[in-house]
Tab-separated table of C-alpha atoms in Angstrom:
chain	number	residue	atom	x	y	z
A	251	UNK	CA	-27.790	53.007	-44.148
A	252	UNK	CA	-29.805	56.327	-45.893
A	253	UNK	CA	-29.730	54.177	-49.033
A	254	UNK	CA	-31.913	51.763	-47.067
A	255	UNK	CA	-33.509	54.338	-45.433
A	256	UNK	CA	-34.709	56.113	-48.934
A	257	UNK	CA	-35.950	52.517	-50.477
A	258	UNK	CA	-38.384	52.180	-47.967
A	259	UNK	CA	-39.579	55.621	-48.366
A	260	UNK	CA	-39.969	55.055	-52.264
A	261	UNK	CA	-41.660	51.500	-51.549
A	262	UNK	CA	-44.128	53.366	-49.047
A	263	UNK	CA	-44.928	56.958	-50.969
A	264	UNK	CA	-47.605	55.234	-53.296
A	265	UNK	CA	-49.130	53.100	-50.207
A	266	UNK	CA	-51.200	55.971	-48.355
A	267	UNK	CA	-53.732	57.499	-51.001
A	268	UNK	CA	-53.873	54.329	-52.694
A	269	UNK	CA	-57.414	52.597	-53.142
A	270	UNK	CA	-57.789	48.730	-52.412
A	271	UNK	CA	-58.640	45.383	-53.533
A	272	UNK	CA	-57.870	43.375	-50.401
A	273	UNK	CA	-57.841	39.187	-50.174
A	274	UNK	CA	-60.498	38.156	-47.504
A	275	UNK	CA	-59.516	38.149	-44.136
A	276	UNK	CA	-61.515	35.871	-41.471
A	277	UNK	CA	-59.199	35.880	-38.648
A	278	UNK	CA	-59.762	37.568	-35.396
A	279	UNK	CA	-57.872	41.175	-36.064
A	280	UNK	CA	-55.342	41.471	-33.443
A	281	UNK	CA	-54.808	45.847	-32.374
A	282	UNK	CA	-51.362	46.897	-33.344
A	283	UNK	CA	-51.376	49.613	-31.380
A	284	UNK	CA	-50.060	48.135	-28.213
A	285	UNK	CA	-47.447	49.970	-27.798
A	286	UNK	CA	-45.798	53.345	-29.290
A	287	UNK	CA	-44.553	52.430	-32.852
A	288	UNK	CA	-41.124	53.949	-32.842
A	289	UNK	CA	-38.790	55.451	-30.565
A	290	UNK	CA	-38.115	58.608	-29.410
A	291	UNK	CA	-37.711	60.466	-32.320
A	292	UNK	CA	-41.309	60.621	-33.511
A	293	UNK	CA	-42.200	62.746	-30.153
A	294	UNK	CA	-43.034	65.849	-32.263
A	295	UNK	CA	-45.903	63.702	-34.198
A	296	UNK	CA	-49.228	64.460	-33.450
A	297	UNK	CA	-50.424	62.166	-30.477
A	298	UNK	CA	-53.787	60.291	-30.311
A	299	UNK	CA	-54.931	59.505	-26.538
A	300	UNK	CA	-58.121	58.307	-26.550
A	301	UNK	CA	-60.151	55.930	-29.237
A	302	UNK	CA	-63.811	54.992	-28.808
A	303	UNK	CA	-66.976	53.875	-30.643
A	304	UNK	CA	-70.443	54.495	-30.060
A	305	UNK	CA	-73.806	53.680	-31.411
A	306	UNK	CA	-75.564	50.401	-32.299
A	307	UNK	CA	-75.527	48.117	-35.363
A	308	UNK	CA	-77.588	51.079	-37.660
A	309	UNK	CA	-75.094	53.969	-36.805
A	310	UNK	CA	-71.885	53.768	-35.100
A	311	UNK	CA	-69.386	56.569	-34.423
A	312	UNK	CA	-65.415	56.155	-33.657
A	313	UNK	CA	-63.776	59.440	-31.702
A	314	UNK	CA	-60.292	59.406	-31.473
A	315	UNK	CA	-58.842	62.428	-29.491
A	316	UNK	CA	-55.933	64.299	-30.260
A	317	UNK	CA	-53.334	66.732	-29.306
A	318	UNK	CA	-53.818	68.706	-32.124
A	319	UNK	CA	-56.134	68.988	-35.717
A	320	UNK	CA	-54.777	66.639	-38.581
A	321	UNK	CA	-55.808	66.184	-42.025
A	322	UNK	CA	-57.170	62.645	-43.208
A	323	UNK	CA	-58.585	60.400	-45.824
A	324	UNK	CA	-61.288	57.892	-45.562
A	325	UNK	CA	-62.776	55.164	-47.806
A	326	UNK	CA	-64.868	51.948	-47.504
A	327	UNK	CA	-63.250	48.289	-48.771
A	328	UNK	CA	-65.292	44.851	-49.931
A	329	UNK	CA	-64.686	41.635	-49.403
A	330	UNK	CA	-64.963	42.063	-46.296
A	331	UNK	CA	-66.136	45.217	-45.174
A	332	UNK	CA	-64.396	47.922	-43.876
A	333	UNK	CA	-63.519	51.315	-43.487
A	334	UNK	CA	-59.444	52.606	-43.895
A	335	UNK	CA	-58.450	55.950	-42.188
A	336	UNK	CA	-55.334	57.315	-43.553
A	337	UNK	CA	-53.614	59.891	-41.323
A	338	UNK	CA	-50.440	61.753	-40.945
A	339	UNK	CA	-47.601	59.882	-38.808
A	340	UNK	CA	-49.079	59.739	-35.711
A	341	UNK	CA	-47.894	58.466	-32.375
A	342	UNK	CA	-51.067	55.728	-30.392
A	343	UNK	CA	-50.767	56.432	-26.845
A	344	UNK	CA	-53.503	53.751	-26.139
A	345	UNK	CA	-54.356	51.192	-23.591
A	346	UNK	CA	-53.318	47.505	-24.962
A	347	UNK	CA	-56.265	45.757	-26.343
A	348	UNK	CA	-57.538	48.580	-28.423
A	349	UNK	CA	-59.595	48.550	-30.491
A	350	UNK	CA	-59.952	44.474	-30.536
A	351	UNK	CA	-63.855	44.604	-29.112
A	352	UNK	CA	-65.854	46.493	-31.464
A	353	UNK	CA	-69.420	47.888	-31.202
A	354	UNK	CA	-72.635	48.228	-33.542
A	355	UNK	CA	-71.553	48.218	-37.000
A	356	UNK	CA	-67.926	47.696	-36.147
A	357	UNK	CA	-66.602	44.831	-34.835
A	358	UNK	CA	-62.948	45.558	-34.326
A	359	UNK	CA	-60.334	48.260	-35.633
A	360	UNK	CA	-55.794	48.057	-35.587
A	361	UNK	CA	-53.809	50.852	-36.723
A	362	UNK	CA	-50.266	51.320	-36.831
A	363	UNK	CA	-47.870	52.854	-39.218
A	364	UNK	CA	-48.102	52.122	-42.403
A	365	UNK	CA	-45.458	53.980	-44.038
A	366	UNK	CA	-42.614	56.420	-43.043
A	367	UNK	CA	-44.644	59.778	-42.619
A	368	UNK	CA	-47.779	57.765	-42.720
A	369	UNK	CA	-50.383	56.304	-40.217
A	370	UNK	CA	-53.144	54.133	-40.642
A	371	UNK	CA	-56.650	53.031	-39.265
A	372	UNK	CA	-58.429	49.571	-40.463
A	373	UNK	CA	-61.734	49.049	-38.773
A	374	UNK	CA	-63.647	45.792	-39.950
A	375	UNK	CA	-67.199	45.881	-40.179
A	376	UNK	CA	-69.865	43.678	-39.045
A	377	UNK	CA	-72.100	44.122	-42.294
A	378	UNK	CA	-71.802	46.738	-45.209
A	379	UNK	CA	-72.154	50.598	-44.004
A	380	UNK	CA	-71.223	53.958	-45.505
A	381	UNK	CA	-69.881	56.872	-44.083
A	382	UNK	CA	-72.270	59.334	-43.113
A	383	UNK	CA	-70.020	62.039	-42.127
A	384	UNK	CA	-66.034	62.504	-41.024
A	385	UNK	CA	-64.735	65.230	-39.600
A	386	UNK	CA	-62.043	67.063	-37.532
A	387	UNK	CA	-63.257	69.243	-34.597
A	388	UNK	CA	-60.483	71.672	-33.287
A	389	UNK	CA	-59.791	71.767	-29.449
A	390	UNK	CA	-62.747	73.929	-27.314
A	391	UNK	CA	-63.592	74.335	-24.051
A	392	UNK	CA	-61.149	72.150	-22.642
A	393	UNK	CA	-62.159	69.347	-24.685
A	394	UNK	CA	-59.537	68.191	-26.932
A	395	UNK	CA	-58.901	68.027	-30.690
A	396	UNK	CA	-61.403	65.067	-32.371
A	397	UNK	CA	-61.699	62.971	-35.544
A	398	UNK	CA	-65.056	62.202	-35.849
A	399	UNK	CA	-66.255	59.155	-38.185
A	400	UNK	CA	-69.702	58.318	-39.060
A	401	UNK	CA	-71.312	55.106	-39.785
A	402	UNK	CA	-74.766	54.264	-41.481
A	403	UNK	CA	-76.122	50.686	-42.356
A	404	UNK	CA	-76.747	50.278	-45.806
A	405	UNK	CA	-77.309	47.230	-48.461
A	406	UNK	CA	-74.948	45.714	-50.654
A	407	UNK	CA	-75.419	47.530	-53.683
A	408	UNK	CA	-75.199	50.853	-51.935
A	409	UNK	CA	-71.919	50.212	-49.923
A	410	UNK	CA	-70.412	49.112	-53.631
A	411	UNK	CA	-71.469	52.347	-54.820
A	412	UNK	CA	-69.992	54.056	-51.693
A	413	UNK	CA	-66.408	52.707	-52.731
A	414	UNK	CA	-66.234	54.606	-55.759
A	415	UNK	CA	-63.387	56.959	-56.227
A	416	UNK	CA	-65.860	60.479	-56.645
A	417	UNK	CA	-67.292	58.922	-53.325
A	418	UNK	CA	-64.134	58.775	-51.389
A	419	UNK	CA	-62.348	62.133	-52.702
A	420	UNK	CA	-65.476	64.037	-50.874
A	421	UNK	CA	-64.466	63.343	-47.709
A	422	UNK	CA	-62.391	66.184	-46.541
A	423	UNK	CA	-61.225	67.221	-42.760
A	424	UNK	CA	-63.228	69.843	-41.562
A	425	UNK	CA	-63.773	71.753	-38.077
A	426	UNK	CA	-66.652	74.108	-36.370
A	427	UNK	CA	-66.088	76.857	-37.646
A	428	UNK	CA	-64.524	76.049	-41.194
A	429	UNK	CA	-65.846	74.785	-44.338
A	430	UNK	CA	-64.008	71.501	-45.589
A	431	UNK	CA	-60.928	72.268	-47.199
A	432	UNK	CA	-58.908	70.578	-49.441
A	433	UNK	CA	-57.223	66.973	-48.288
A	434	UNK	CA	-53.065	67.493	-47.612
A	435	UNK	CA	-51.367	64.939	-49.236
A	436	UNK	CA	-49.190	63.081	-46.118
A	437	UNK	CA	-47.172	61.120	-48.239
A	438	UNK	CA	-43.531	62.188	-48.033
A	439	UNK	CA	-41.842	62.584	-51.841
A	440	UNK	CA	-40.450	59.863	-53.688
A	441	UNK	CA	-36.860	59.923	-52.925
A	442	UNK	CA	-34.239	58.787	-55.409
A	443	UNK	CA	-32.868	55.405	-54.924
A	444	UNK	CA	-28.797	56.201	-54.970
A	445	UNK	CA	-27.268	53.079	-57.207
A	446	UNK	CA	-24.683	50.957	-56.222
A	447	UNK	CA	-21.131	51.963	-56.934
A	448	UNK	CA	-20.462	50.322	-60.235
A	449	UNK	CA	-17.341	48.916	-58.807
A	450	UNK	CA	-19.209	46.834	-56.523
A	451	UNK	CA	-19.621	43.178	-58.006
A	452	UNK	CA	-20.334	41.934	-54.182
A	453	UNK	CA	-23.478	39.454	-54.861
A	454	UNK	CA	-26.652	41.648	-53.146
A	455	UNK	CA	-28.625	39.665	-50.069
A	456	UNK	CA	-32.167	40.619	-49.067
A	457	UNK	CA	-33.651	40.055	-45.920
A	458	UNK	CA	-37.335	40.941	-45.651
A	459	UNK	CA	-38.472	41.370	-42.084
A	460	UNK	CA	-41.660	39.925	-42.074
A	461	UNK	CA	-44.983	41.962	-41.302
A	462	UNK	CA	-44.366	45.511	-39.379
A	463	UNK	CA	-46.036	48.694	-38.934
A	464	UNK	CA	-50.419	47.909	-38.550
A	465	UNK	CA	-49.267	44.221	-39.152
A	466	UNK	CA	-48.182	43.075	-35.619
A	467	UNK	CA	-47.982	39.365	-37.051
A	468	UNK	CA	-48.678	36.714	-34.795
A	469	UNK	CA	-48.238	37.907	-30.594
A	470	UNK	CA	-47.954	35.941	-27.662
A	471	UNK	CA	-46.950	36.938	-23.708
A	472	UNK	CA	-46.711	40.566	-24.938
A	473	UNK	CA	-44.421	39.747	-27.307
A	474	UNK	CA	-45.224	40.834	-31.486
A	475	UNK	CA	-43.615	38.603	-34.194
A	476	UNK	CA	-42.968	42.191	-36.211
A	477	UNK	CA	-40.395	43.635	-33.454
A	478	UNK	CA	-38.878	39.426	-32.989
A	479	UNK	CA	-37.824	39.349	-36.515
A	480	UNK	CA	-36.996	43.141	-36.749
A	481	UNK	CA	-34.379	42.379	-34.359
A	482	UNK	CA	-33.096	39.602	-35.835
A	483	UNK	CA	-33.060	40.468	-39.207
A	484	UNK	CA	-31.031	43.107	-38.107
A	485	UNK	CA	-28.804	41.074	-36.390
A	486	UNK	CA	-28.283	38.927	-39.479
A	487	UNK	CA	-27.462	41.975	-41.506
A	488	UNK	CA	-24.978	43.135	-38.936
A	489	UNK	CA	-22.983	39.455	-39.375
A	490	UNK	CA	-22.837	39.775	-43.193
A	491	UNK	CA	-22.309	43.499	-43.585
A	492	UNK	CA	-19.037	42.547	-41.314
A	493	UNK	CA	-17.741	39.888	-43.752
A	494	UNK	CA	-17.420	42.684	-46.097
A	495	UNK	CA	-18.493	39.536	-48.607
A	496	UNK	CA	-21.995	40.994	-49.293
A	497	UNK	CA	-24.459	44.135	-50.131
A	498	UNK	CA	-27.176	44.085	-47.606
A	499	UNK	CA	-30.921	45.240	-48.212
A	500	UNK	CA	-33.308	45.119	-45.613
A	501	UNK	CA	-36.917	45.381	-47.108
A	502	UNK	CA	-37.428	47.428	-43.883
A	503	UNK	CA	-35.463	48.382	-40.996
A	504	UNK	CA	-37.782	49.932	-38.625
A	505	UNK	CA	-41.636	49.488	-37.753
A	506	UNK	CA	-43.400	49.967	-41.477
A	507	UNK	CA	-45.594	48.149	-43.371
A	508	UNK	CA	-44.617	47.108	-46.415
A	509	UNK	CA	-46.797	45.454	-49.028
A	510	UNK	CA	-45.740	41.548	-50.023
A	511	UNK	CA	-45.805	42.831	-53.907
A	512	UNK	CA	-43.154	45.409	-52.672
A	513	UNK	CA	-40.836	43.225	-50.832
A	514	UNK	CA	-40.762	41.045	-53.881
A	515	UNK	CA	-39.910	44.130	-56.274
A	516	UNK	CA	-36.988	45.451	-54.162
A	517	UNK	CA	-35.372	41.616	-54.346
A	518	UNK	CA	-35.679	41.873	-58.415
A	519	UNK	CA	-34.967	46.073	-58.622
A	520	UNK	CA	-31.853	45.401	-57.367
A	521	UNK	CA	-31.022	41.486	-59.033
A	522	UNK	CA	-30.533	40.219	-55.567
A	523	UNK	CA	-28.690	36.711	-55.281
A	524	UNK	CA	-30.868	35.384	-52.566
A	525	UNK	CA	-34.045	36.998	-50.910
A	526	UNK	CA	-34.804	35.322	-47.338
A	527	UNK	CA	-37.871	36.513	-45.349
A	528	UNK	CA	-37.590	36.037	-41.235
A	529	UNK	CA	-41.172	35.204	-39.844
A	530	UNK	CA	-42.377	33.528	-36.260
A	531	UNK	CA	-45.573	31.075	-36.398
A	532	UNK	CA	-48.160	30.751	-33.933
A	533	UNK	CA	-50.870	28.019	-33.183
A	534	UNK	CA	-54.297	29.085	-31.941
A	535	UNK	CA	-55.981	27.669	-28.915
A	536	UNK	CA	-56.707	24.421	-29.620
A	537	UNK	CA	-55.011	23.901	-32.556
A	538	UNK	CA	-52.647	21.477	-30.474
A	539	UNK	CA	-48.358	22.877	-29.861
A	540	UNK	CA	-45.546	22.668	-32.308
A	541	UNK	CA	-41.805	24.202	-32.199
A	542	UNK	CA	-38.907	24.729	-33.845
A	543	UNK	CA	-37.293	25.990	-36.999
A	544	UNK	CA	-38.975	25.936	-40.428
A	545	UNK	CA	-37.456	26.869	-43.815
A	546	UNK	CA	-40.206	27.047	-46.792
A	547	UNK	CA	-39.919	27.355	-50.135
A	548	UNK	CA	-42.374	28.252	-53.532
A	549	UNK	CA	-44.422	25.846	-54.551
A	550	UNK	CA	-48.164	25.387	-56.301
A	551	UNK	CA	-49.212	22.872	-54.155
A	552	UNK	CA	-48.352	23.444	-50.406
A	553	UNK	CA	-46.482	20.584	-48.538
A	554	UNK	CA	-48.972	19.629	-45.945
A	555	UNK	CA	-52.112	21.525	-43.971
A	556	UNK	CA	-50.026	23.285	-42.021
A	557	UNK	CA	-47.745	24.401	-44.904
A	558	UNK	CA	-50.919	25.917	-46.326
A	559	UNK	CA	-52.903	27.496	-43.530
A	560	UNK	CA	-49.622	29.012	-42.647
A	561	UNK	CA	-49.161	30.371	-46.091
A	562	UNK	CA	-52.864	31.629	-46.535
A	563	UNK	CA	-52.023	33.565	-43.117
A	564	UNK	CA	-48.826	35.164	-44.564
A	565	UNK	CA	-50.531	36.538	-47.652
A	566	UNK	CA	-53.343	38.063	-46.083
A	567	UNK	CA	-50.608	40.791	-44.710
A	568	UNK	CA	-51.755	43.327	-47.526
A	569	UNK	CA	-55.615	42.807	-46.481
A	570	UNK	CA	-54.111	43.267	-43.129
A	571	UNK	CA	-52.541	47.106	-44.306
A	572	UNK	CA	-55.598	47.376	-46.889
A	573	UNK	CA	-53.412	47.924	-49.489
A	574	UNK	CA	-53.917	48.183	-53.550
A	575	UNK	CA	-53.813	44.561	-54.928
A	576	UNK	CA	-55.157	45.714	-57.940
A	577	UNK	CA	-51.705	45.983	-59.548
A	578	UNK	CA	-50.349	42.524	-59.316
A	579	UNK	CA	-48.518	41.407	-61.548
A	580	UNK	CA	-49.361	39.034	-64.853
A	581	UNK	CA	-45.934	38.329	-66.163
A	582	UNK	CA	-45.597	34.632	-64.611
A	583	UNK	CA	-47.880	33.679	-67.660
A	584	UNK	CA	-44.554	34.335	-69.971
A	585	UNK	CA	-42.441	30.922	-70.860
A	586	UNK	CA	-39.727	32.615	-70.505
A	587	UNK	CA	-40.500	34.065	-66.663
A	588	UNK	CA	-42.009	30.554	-66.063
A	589	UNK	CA	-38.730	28.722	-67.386
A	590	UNK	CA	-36.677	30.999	-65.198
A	591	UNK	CA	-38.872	30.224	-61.888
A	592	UNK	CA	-38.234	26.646	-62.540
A	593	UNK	CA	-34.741	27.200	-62.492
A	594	UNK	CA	-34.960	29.661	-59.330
A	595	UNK	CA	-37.335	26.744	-57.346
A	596	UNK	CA	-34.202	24.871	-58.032
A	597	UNK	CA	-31.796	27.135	-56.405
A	598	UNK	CA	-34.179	27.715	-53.474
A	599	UNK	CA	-34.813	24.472	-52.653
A	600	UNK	CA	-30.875	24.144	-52.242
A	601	UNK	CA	-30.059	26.840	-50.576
A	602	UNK	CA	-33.163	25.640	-48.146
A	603	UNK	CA	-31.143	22.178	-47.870
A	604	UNK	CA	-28.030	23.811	-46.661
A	605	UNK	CA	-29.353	26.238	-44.414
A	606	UNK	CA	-31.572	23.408	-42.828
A	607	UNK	CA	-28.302	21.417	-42.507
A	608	UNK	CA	-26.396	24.704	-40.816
A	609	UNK	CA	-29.502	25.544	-38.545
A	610	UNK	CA	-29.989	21.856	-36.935
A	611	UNK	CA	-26.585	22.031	-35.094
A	612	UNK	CA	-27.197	24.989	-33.574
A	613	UNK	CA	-31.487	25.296	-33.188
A	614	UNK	CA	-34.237	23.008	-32.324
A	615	UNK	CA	-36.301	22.345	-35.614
A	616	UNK	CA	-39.690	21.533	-36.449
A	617	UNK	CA	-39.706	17.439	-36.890
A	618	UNK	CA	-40.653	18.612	-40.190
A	619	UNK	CA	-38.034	21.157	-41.020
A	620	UNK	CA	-38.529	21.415	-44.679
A	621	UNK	CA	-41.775	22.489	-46.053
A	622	UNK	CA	-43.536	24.065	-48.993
A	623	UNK	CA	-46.550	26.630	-50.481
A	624	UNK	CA	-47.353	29.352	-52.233
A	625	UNK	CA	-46.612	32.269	-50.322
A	626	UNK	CA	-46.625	35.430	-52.017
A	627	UNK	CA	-43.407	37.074	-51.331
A	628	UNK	CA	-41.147	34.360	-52.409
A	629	UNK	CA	-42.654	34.630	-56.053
A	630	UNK	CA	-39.758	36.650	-57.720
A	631	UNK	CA	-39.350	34.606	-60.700
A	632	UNK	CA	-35.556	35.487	-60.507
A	633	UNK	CA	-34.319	35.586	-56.999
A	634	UNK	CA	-33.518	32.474	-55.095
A	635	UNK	CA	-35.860	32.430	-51.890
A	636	UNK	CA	-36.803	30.871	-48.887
A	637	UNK	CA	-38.989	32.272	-45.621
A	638	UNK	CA	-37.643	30.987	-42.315
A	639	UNK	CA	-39.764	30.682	-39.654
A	640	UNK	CA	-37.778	30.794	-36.520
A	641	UNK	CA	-40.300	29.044	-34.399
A	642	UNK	CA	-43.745	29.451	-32.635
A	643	UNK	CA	-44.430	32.361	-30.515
A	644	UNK	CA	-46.951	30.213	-28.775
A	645	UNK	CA	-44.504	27.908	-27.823
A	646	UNK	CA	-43.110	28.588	-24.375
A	647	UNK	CA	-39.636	27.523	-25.163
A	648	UNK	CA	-39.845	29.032	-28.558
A	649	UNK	CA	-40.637	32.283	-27.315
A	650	UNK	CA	-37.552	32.317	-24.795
A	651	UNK	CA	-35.502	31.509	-27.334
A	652	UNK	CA	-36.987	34.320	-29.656
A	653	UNK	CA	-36.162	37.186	-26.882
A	654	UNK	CA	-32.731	35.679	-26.196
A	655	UNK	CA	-29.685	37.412	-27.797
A	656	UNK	CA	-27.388	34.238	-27.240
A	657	UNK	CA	-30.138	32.200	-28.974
A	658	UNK	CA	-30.123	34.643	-31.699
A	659	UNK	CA	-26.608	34.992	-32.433
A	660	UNK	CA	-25.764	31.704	-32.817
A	661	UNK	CA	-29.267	31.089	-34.938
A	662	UNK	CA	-27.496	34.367	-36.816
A	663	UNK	CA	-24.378	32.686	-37.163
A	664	UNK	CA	-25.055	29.661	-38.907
A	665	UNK	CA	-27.426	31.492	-41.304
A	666	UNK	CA	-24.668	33.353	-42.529
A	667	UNK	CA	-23.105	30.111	-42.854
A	668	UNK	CA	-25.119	29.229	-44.777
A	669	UNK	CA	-25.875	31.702	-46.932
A	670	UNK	CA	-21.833	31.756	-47.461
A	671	UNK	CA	-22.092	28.020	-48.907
A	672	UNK	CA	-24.398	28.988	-50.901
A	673	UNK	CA	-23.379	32.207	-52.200
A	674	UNK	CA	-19.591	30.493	-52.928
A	675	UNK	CA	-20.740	27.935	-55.255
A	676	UNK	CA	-23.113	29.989	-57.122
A	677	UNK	CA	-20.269	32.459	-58.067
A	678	UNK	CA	-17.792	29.958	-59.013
A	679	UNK	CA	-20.185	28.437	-60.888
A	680	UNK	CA	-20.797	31.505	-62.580
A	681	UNK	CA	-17.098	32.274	-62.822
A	682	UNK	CA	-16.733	28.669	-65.180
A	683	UNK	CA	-19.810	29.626	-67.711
């Protein structure tokens, strides 16, 4: 478990100061600050209690209070516009809904964690602004602790100059009485992943938790798609860990966001033998009902509309987060990587058969059960994958199934079925070459 623990540390320490190059994101934002983000143990973090914005569409203001002064970054984002507010860990004792109706030059804002020791605010703007002025104001005259953030309506060409990096390192916490001082760094150090034993030749399963910390995912009857497959990826880690046949990683295990690139680089850090990524779908309003079980695989060309509107949702998770995209990598232009994806899309695709013929004895599927597209975090060019989505939150029935424990242990059981078919005749076919 602390080996887990300290990988998603090391995924997340580069994540806070980072600077971004998000994909486009047109969807309503949905807050993810519905409810606290962890349990108990984060009751020492600093606490914000109030969040609201001010102003018209020329200069708007956001004040969140707070128990106590913290230290922050802020920087604007293109393409489309906004404003990230990286913070310590903090705890969002807010009313649900949030932050989802904006005002003047905002039109809506989520925050959430974003890594462990790290919180995050994402407020998406209704044109191109710059920030005028940020600040912290220290508790006085019975009037709590504020951050303070600034917006002015600008062109263009002078919000792309505002996203420089000189432009963003000048903005500082500050109170009344105090000049700026330097920005603390909130990211916790790098810790050292510990290696496997070298005696242990067990073949090394991921399972990737899909969304999680600002990324609630899809939601639906109060229920968040990043805490439904939280609990039952850990579920499905519990049944193979007890097998004894298997390592387990779990790309996370509690509420952080973790960038798709990242989830991809723990499956090939560690030469994983199969990489599978829980989601839960959703339909908007008038987009008609679906339900049951779908298992996707990589491909160029998605399978059908749905295939792809679902997959251009998924990848927007890092625009989501406003994460650096600006490292992706170029290395699927090799032969070589590109010879061994074809031979990977191979292995996925049957490993996608047999848990598809596990799953339908046990769970309703979609009358379409196998699908295809190119989602982002099944592109390790080495690591069989598939991403399961375990059914529509928007689907009544769906959703009871999703909160039910007997649903989800026998939906755990015959994925470790499957993954046990699987596993077997890779290694003896190994064991002959």
């Amino acid at each position: 478990m602390a080996s887990r623990a300290n990988h998603l540390i090391l995924l997340g320490s580069a994540l806070l100061c980072a600077a971004a190059l998000p994909c486009s994101d047109s969807r309503p934002v949905a807050a993810a600050e519905n409810q606290p983000l962890a349990p108990a143990s984060v009751s020492n973090f600093p606490v914000v209690s109030a969040a609201r914005l001010a102003g018209d569409i020329r200069q708007t203001r956001l004040v969140l209070d707070l128990d106590q002064t913290i230290t922050f970054r802020a920087f604007t984002l293109a393409d489309p516009y906004r404003v990230v507010v990286d913070v310590p860990q903090i705890n969002f004792h807010l009313p649900a809904g949030t932050g989802a109706a904006g005002r003047g030059l905002v039109k809506a804002f989520r925050y959430g964690l974003v890594m462990p020791g790290g919180s995050r605010l994402v407020l998406d703007l209704a044109g191109p602004a710059k920030i005028a002025n940020s600040y912290v104001l220290e508790a006085a005259n019975g009037q709590p602790a504020r951050l303070v953030l600034e917006l002015e309506e600008v062109d263009r060409a002078a919000f792309v100059q505002s996203t420089a990096p000189e432009s963003r390192a000048a903005l500082r916490p500050a109170t009344t009485d105090a000049p700026p001082a330097a920005t603390a760094t909130v990211a916790p150090e790098p810790a050292k992943q510990k290696p496997a034993a070298p005696t242990d030749s067990r073949p090394v399963v991921v399972i990737d938790p899909g969304h999680g910390g600002i990324d609630n995912g899809t939601q639906s009857s109060g229920e968040s798609e990043k805490n439904l497959v939280l609990a039952f990826g850990l579920a499905l880690r519990d049944r193979l860990e007890k097998s004894g046949k298997y390592r387990v990683v779990m790309t996370r295990d509690d509420d952080t966001f973790i960038p798709l690139n990242d989830r991809v680089k723990v499956a090939r850090s560690i030469n994983a033998a199969l990489f599978v990524s829980i989601h839960a779908d959703a339909l908007r309003r008038g987009e008609g009902d679906a339900q049951g079980a779908t298992i996707y695989t990589l491909s160029d060309k998605a399978s059908d509309a749905e295939a792809q509107r679902l997959a251009d949702t998924e990848n927007k998770a890092d625009a989501i987060g406003g994460v650096n995209l600006s490292d992706e990598p170029t290395d699927v232009a090799d032969i070589l990587i590109d010879l061994a994806q074809r031979e990977t899309r191979t292995f996925s695709n049957r490993f996608a058969h047999l848990l598809m013929g596990e799953m339908k004895t046990t769970v309703r599927m979609h009358k379409h059960p196998l699908k295809s597209a190119g989602f982002r975090v099944l592109k390790a060019p080495d690591v069989p994958s598939v991403l399961v989505e375990l059914g529509y939150v928007s689907n009544k029935g769906d959703l009871e199934h999703l909160v039910s424990e007997n649903w989800r242990s026998r939906t755990v059981t015959s994925m470790a079925q499957a993954i046990d078919a699987f596993l077997a005749k890779r290694l003896a076919t190994a064991g002959s070459n």
